[in-house]
């Protein structure tokens, strides 16, 4: 009997590590290698961090992936809806601005034409007055009785005509309000988009709540 077996075992392990005295030693070595390889292969292929719950864990992962895909699809749809709404409102606002600018140009051109028409009437009145005064002067010269009609001293005036449109309602304030409403609509769409994003619970948060539960 060995006096100190633990000491002798350590000595044999260090001094005679690769010394095999029988076929059993080789068998044990081979079996150890085989079992080690099998264990390493099983550990490498293991899909179950919680032994006995592999299928459950796989279903959990699949559902997490499906939820993440649904979230991404929803985000894409929300972004598309937001972009289309903002683009539509921006186009309407730009069209309104363009039409408002054209309206201003049309009103300015109309005022110029009205002013020119008034000047033209003044010109016709002056020409008519000159021709009438010339006629009256010649008429007085041709009279043999020396009498001058009383209305010859009256100044002739041309009946004036005003172009229509002086009483057109002013829509400037309405256009400004419409532009402000469109700007508010863009802001509302952006806010609604952000609220929808905030309302989608993140997958990491769900996992944390499950782990805490």
PDB file of C-alpha atoms in Angstrom:
ATOM      1  CA  UNK A   1       0.000   0.000   0.000  1.00  0.00           C
ATOM      2  CA  UNK A   2       1.241   3.491  -0.928  1.00  0.00           C
ATOM      3  CA  UNK A   3       1.836   5.682   2.095  1.00  0.00           C
ATOM      4  CA  UNK A   4       0.720   8.933   0.499  1.00  0.00           C
ATOM      5  CA  UNK A   5      -1.468   8.111  -2.524  1.00  0.00           C
ATOM      6  CA  UNK A   6      -2.337  11.736  -3.414  1.00  0.00           C
ATOM      7  CA  UNK A   7       1.343  12.668  -3.571  1.00  0.00           C
ATOM      8  CA  UNK A   8       2.161   9.571  -5.621  1.00  0.00           C
ATOM      9  CA  UNK A   9      -0.714  10.343  -8.032  1.00  0.00           C
ATOM     10  CA  UNK A  10       0.540  13.869  -8.639  1.00  0.00           C
ATOM     11  CA  UNK A  11       4.077  12.538  -9.182  1.00  0.00           C
ATOM     12  CA  UNK A  12       2.878  10.001 -11.717  1.00  0.00           C
ATOM     13  CA  UNK A  13       0.786  12.667 -13.456  1.00  0.00           C
ATOM     14  CA  UNK A  14       3.768  14.982 -13.888  1.00  0.00           C
ATOM     15  CA  UNK A  15       6.533  12.411 -14.445  1.00  0.00           C
ATOM     16  CA  UNK A  16       4.693   9.796 -16.501  1.00  0.00           C
ATOM     17  CA  UNK A  17       1.961  11.788 -18.265  1.00  0.00           C
ATOM     18  CA  UNK A  18       2.271   9.985 -21.595  1.00  0.00           C
ATOM     19  CA  UNK A  19       3.316   6.599 -20.256  1.00  0.00           C
ATOM     20  CA  UNK A  20       0.716   3.928 -20.958  1.00  0.00           C
ATOM     21  CA  UNK A  21       1.311   0.553 -19.301  1.00  0.00           C
ATOM     22  CA  UNK A  22      -1.650  -1.356 -20.769  1.00  0.00           C
ATOM     23  CA  UNK A  23      -4.338  -1.405 -23.415  1.00  0.00           C
ATOM     24  CA  UNK A  24      -6.777  -0.043 -20.859  1.00  0.00           C
ATOM     25  CA  UNK A  25      -4.808   3.159 -20.661  1.00  0.00           C
ATOM     26  CA  UNK A  26      -5.074   3.571 -24.412  1.00  0.00           C
ATOM     27  CA  UNK A  27      -8.789   2.771 -24.243  1.00  0.00           C
ATOM     28  CA  UNK A  28      -9.384   5.330 -21.556  1.00  0.00           C
ATOM     29  CA  UNK A  29      -7.415   7.914 -23.559  1.00  0.00           C
ATOM     30  CA  UNK A  30      -9.435   7.195 -26.699  1.00  0.00           C
ATOM     31  CA  UNK A  31     -12.723   7.289 -24.819  1.00  0.00           C
ATOM     32  CA  UNK A  32     -11.780  10.579 -23.194  1.00  0.00           C
ATOM     33  CA  UNK A  33     -10.940  12.138 -26.567  1.00  0.00           C
ATOM     34  CA  UNK A  34     -14.198  10.868 -28.106  1.00  0.00           C
ATOM     35  CA  UNK A  35     -16.312  12.150 -25.232  1.00  0.00           C
ATOM     36  CA  UNK A  36     -14.513  15.488 -25.292  1.00  0.00           C
ATOM     37  CA  UNK A  37     -15.189  15.868 -29.043  1.00  0.00           C
ATOM     38  CA  UNK A  38     -18.821  14.881 -28.597  1.00  0.00           C
ATOM     39  CA  UNK A  39     -19.231  17.386 -25.789  1.00  0.00           C
ATOM     40  CA  UNK A  40     -17.557  20.153 -27.806  1.00  0.00           C
ATOM     41  CA  UNK A  41     -19.764  19.392 -30.839  1.00  0.00           C
ATOM     42  CA  UNK A  42     -22.903  19.398 -28.729  1.00  0.00           C
ATOM     43  CA  UNK A  43     -21.919  22.670 -27.086  1.00  0.00           C
ATOM     44  CA  UNK A  44     -21.196  24.222 -30.483  1.00  0.00           C
ATOM     45  CA  UNK A  45     -24.540  23.163 -31.926  1.00  0.00           C
ATOM     46  CA  UNK A  46     -26.532  23.895 -28.815  1.00  0.00           C
ATOM     47  CA  UNK A  47     -29.369  26.343 -29.486  1.00  0.00           C
ATOM     48  CA  UNK A  48     -30.704  26.230 -25.998  1.00  0.00           C
ATOM     49  CA  UNK A  49     -29.132  28.600 -23.444  1.00  0.00           C
ATOM     50  CA  UNK A  50     -31.682  27.265 -20.978  1.00  0.00           C
ATOM     51  CA  UNK A  51     -31.547  23.452 -21.055  1.00  0.00           C
ATOM     52  CA  UNK A  52     -34.934  21.924 -21.714  1.00  0.00           C
ATOM     53  CA  UNK A  53     -36.395  25.070 -23.311  1.00  0.00           C
ATOM     54  CA  UNK A  54     -34.783  24.997 -26.753  1.00  0.00           C
ATOM     55  CA  UNK A  55     -38.014  24.952 -28.777  1.00  0.00           C
ATOM     56  CA  UNK A  56     -39.564  27.596 -26.556  1.00  0.00           C
ATOM     57  CA  UNK A  57     -36.520  29.808 -26.907  1.00  0.00           C
ATOM     58  CA  UNK A  58     -36.547  29.351 -30.702  1.00  0.00           C
ATOM     59  CA  UNK A  59     -40.218  30.347 -30.878  1.00  0.00           C
ATOM     60  CA  UNK A  60     -39.408  33.348 -28.722  1.00  0.00           C
ATOM     61  CA  UNK A  61     -36.601  34.389 -31.059  1.00  0.00           C
ATOM     62  CA  UNK A  62     -38.796  33.877 -34.134  1.00  0.00           C
ATOM     63  CA  UNK A  63     -41.553  36.019 -32.659  1.00  0.00           C
ATOM     64  CA  UNK A  64     -39.067  38.708 -31.688  1.00  0.00           C
ATOM     65  CA  UNK A  65     -37.782  38.725 -35.265  1.00  0.00           C
ATOM     66  CA  UNK A  66     -41.330  38.895 -36.621  1.00  0.00           C
ATOM     67  CA  UNK A  67     -42.153  41.766 -34.262  1.00  0.00           C
ATOM     68  CA  UNK A  68     -39.012  43.631 -35.319  1.00  0.00           C
ATOM     69  CA  UNK A  69     -39.958  43.140 -38.993  1.00  0.00           C
ATOM     70  CA  UNK A  70     -43.499  44.388 -38.325  1.00  0.00           C
ATOM     71  CA  UNK A  71     -42.133  47.430 -36.503  1.00  0.00           C
ATOM     72  CA  UNK A  72     -39.816  48.220 -39.398  1.00  0.00           C
ATOM     73  CA  UNK A  73     -42.653  47.805 -41.916  1.00  0.00           C
ATOM     74  CA  UNK A  74     -44.902  50.053 -39.818  1.00  0.00           C
ATOM     75  CA  UNK A  75     -42.179  52.681 -39.574  1.00  0.00           C
ATOM     76  CA  UNK A  76     -41.727  52.619 -43.347  1.00  0.00           C
ATOM     77  CA  UNK A  77     -45.479  53.059 -43.878  1.00  0.00           C
ATOM     78  CA  UNK A  78     -45.605  55.909 -41.348  1.00  0.00           C
ATOM     79  CA  UNK A  79     -42.665  57.655 -42.968  1.00  0.00           C
ATOM     80  CA  UNK A  80     -44.242  57.260 -46.414  1.00  0.00           C
ATOM     81  CA  UNK A  81     -47.581  58.627 -45.185  1.00  0.00           C
ATOM     82  CA  UNK A  82     -45.873  61.547 -43.444  1.00  0.00           C
ATOM     83  CA  UNK A  83     -43.740  62.401 -46.469  1.00  0.00           C
ATOM     84  CA  UNK A  84     -46.715  62.264 -48.839  1.00  0.00           C
ATOM     85  CA  UNK A  85     -48.839  64.475 -46.573  1.00  0.00           C
ATOM     86  CA  UNK A  86     -46.079  67.034 -46.067  1.00  0.00           C
ATOM     87  CA  UNK A  87     -45.217  67.036 -49.769  1.00  0.00           C
ATOM     88  CA  UNK A  88     -48.884  67.552 -50.701  1.00  0.00           C
ATOM     89  CA  UNK A  89     -49.289  70.426 -48.219  1.00  0.00           C
ATOM     90  CA  UNK A  90     -46.038  72.006 -49.388  1.00  0.00           C
ATOM     91  CA  UNK A  91     -47.136  71.777 -53.032  1.00  0.00           C
ATOM     92  CA  UNK A  92     -50.478  73.400 -52.218  1.00  0.00           C
ATOM     93  CA  UNK A  93     -48.766  76.153 -50.255  1.00  0.00           C
ATOM     94  CA  UNK A  94     -46.303  76.777 -53.099  1.00  0.00           C
ATOM     95  CA  UNK A  95     -49.132  76.841 -55.660  1.00  0.00           C
ATOM     96  CA  UNK A  96     -51.055  79.261 -53.454  1.00  0.00           C
ATOM     97  CA  UNK A  97     -47.996  81.478 -53.141  1.00  0.00           C
ATOM     98  CA  UNK A  98     -47.496  81.424 -56.918  1.00  0.00           C
ATOM     99  CA  UNK A  99     -51.137  82.259 -57.617  1.00  0.00           C
ATOM    100  CA  UNK A 100     -51.074  84.999 -54.999  1.00  0.00           C
ATOM    101  CA  UNK A 101     -48.003  86.487 -56.665  1.00  0.00           C
ATOM    102  CA  UNK A 102     -49.693  86.331 -60.095  1.00  0.00           C
ATOM    103  CA  UNK A 103     -52.801  87.929 -58.618  1.00  0.00           C
ATOM    104  CA  UNK A 104     -50.708  90.813 -57.326  1.00  0.00           C
ATOM    105  CA  UNK A 105     -49.211  91.302 -60.770  1.00  0.00           C
ATOM    106  CA  UNK A 106     -52.656  91.222 -62.380  1.00  0.00           C
ATOM    107  CA  UNK A 107     -54.049  93.772 -59.907  1.00  0.00           C
ATOM    108  CA  UNK A 108     -51.054  96.071 -60.487  1.00  0.00           C
ATOM    109  CA  UNK A 109     -51.504  95.794 -64.273  1.00  0.00           C
ATOM    110  CA  UNK A 110     -55.224  96.510 -63.951  1.00  0.00           C
ATOM    111  CA  UNK A 111     -54.531  99.620 -61.869  1.00  0.00           C
ATOM    112  CA  UNK A 112     -52.097 100.835 -64.509  1.00  0.00           C
ATOM    113  CA  UNK A 113     -54.684 100.288 -67.229  1.00  0.00           C
ATOM    114  CA  UNK A 114     -57.346 102.137 -65.182  1.00  0.00           C
ATOM    115  CA  UNK A 115     -54.979 105.052 -64.715  1.00  0.00           C
ATOM    116  CA  UNK A 116     -54.176 105.131 -68.422  1.00  0.00           C
ATOM    117  CA  UNK A 117     -57.904 104.996 -69.231  1.00  0.00           C
ATOM    118  CA  UNK A 118     -58.558 107.992 -66.962  1.00  0.00           C
ATOM    119  CA  UNK A 119     -55.694 109.868 -68.620  1.00  0.00           C
ATOM    120  CA  UNK A 120     -57.137 108.977 -72.024  1.00  0.00           C
ATOM    121  CA  UNK A 121     -60.531 110.391 -70.991  1.00  0.00           C
ATOM    122  CA  UNK A 122     -58.803 113.588 -69.816  1.00  0.00           C
ATOM    123  CA  UNK A 123     -57.103 113.779 -73.175  1.00  0.00           C
ATOM    124  CA  UNK A 124     -60.372 113.288 -75.062  1.00  0.00           C
ATOM    125  CA  UNK A 125     -62.017 115.958 -72.904  1.00  0.00           C
ATOM    126  CA  UNK A 126     -59.230 118.437 -73.622  1.00  0.00           C
ATOM    127  CA  UNK A 127     -59.363 117.736 -77.363  1.00  0.00           C
ATOM    128  CA  UNK A 128     -63.154 117.943 -77.380  1.00  0.00           C
ATOM    129  CA  UNK A 129     -63.035 121.231 -75.455  1.00  0.00           C
ATOM    130  CA  UNK A 130     -60.474 122.651 -77.872  1.00  0.00           C
ATOM    131  CA  UNK A 131     -62.528 121.641 -80.908  1.00  0.00           C
ATOM    132  CA  UNK A 132     -65.724 123.029 -79.358  1.00  0.00           C
ATOM    133  CA  UNK A 133     -64.078 126.305 -78.437  1.00  0.00           C
ATOM    134  CA  UNK A 134     -62.747 126.592 -82.004  1.00  0.00           C
ATOM    135  CA  UNK A 135     -66.215 125.952 -83.382  1.00  0.00           C
ATOM    136  CA  UNK A 136     -67.787 128.508 -81.048  1.00  0.00           C
ATOM    137  CA  UNK A 137     -65.229 131.106 -81.977  1.00  0.00           C
ATOM    138  CA  UNK A 138     -65.866 130.623 -85.660  1.00  0.00           C
ATOM    139  CA  UNK A 139     -69.611 130.572 -85.035  1.00  0.00           C
ATOM    140  CA  UNK A 140     -69.442 133.927 -83.253  1.00  0.00           C
ATOM    141  CA  UNK A 141     -67.434 135.408 -86.114  1.00  0.00           C
ATOM    142  CA  UNK A 142     -69.953 134.190 -88.650  1.00  0.00           C
ATOM    143  CA  UNK A 143     -72.954 135.724 -86.849  1.00  0.00           C
ATOM    144  CA  UNK A 144     -74.210 138.960 -88.356  1.00  0.00           C
ATOM    145  CA  UNK A 145     -76.540 139.781 -85.473  1.00  0.00           C
ATOM    146  CA  UNK A 146     -73.704 139.866 -82.887  1.00  0.00           C
ATOM    147  CA  UNK A 147     -75.651 137.640 -80.526  1.00  0.00           C
ATOM    148  CA  UNK A 148     -73.754 134.878 -78.674  1.00  0.00           C
ATOM    149  CA  UNK A 149     -75.650 131.875 -77.312  1.00  0.00           C
ATOM    150  CA  UNK A 150     -75.493 131.699 -73.531  1.00  0.00           C
ATOM    151  CA  UNK A 151     -74.281 128.126 -73.435  1.00  0.00           C
ATOM    152  CA  UNK A 152     -71.159 129.102 -75.347  1.00  0.00           C
ATOM    153  CA  UNK A 153     -69.703 130.239 -72.027  1.00  0.00           C
ATOM    154  CA  UNK A 154     -70.240 126.838 -70.430  1.00  0.00           C
ATOM    155  CA  UNK A 155     -67.273 124.516 -70.249  1.00  0.00           C
ATOM    156  CA  UNK A 156     -67.887 121.182 -71.902  1.00  0.00           C
ATOM    157  CA  UNK A 157     -66.962 118.068 -69.943  1.00  0.00           C
ATOM    158  CA  UNK A 158     -66.753 114.489 -71.059  1.00  0.00           C
ATOM    159  CA  UNK A 159     -68.893 111.939 -69.230  1.00  0.00           C
ATOM    160  CA  UNK A 160     -66.475 109.705 -67.368  1.00  0.00           C
ATOM    161  CA  UNK A 161     -66.585 105.909 -67.263  1.00  0.00           C
ATOM    162  CA  UNK A 162     -64.860 103.886 -64.562  1.00  0.00           C
ATOM    163  CA  UNK A 163     -63.570 100.426 -65.296  1.00  0.00           C
ATOM    164  CA  UNK A 164     -65.178  97.692 -63.140  1.00  0.00           C
ATOM    165  CA  UNK A 165     -63.400  95.987 -60.289  1.00  0.00           C
ATOM    166  CA  UNK A 166     -63.053  98.789 -57.749  1.00  0.00           C
ATOM    167  CA  UNK A 167     -65.214  96.937 -55.255  1.00  0.00           C
ATOM    168  CA  UNK A 168     -63.517  93.533 -55.517  1.00  0.00           C
ATOM    169  CA  UNK A 169     -63.287  91.927 -52.065  1.00  0.00           C
ATOM    170  CA  UNK A 170     -59.848  91.851 -50.501  1.00  0.00           C
ATOM    171  CA  UNK A 171     -58.629  88.268 -50.134  1.00  0.00           C
ATOM    172  CA  UNK A 172     -55.122  89.007 -48.887  1.00  0.00           C
ATOM    173  CA  UNK A 173     -55.992  88.117 -45.307  1.00  0.00           C
ATOM    174  CA  UNK A 174     -57.673  84.898 -46.435  1.00  0.00           C
ATOM    175  CA  UNK A 175     -54.604  83.863 -48.404  1.00  0.00           C
ATOM    176  CA  UNK A 176     -52.373  84.541 -45.411  1.00  0.00           C
ATOM    177  CA  UNK A 177     -54.687  82.492 -43.209  1.00  0.00           C
ATOM    178  CA  UNK A 178     -54.655  79.652 -45.744  1.00  0.00           C
ATOM    179  CA  UNK A 179     -50.864  79.642 -45.843  1.00  0.00           C
ATOM    180  CA  UNK A 180     -50.716  79.628 -42.039  1.00  0.00           C
ATOM    181  CA  UNK A 181     -53.211  76.749 -41.954  1.00  0.00           C
ATOM    182  CA  UNK A 182     -51.044  74.750 -44.368  1.00  0.00           C
ATOM    183  CA  UNK A 183     -47.968  75.392 -42.228  1.00  0.00           C
ATOM    184  CA  UNK A 184     -49.917  74.220 -39.162  1.00  0.00           C
ATOM    185  CA  UNK A 185     -50.991  71.113 -41.077  1.00  0.00           C
ATOM    186  CA  UNK A 186     -47.381  70.233 -41.828  1.00  0.00           C
ATOM    187  CA  UNK A 187     -46.507  70.654 -38.160  1.00  0.00           C
ATOM    188  CA  UNK A 188     -49.515  68.548 -37.142  1.00  0.00           C
ATOM    189  CA  UNK A 189     -48.487  65.741 -39.488  1.00  0.00           C
ATOM    190  CA  UNK A 190     -44.938  65.782 -38.112  1.00  0.00           C
ATOM    191  CA  UNK A 191     -46.204  65.720 -34.530  1.00  0.00           C
ATOM    192  CA  UNK A 192     -48.610  62.863 -35.278  1.00  0.00           C
ATOM    193  CA  UNK A 193     -45.772  60.902 -36.880  1.00  0.00           C
ATOM    194  CA  UNK A 194     -43.584  61.389 -33.808  1.00  0.00           C
ATOM    195  CA  UNK A 195     -46.420  60.360 -31.496  1.00  0.00           C
ATOM    196  CA  UNK A 196     -46.955  57.211 -33.537  1.00  0.00           C
ATOM    197  CA  UNK A 197     -43.243  56.423 -33.329  1.00  0.00           C
ATOM    198  CA  UNK A 198     -43.266  56.962 -29.574  1.00  0.00           C
ATOM    199  CA  UNK A 199     -46.308  54.691 -29.264  1.00  0.00           C
ATOM    200  CA  UNK A 200     -44.444  51.726 -30.760  1.00  0.00           C
ATOM    201  CA  UNK A 201     -42.841  49.791 -27.911  1.00  0.00           C
ATOM    202  CA  UNK A 202     -39.237  48.934 -28.646  1.00  0.00           C
ATOM    203  CA  UNK A 203     -38.269  45.276 -28.727  1.00  0.00           C
ATOM    204  CA  UNK A 204     -35.503  45.742 -26.143  1.00  0.00           C
ATOM    205  CA  UNK A 205     -38.004  47.272 -23.754  1.00  0.00           C
ATOM    206  CA  UNK A 206     -40.341  44.308 -24.198  1.00  0.00           C
ATOM    207  CA  UNK A 207     -37.491  41.904 -23.529  1.00  0.00           C
ATOM    208  CA  UNK A 208     -36.539  43.774 -20.380  1.00  0.00           C
ATOM    209  CA  UNK A 209     -40.121  43.723 -19.137  1.00  0.00           C
ATOM    210  CA  UNK A 210     -40.321  39.971 -19.790  1.00  0.00           C
ATOM    211  CA  UNK A 211     -37.060  39.320 -18.009  1.00  0.00           C
ATOM    212  CA  UNK A 212     -38.110  41.455 -15.054  1.00  0.00           C
ATOM    213  CA  UNK A 213     -41.486  39.665 -14.908  1.00  0.00           C
TER     214      UNK A 213
END
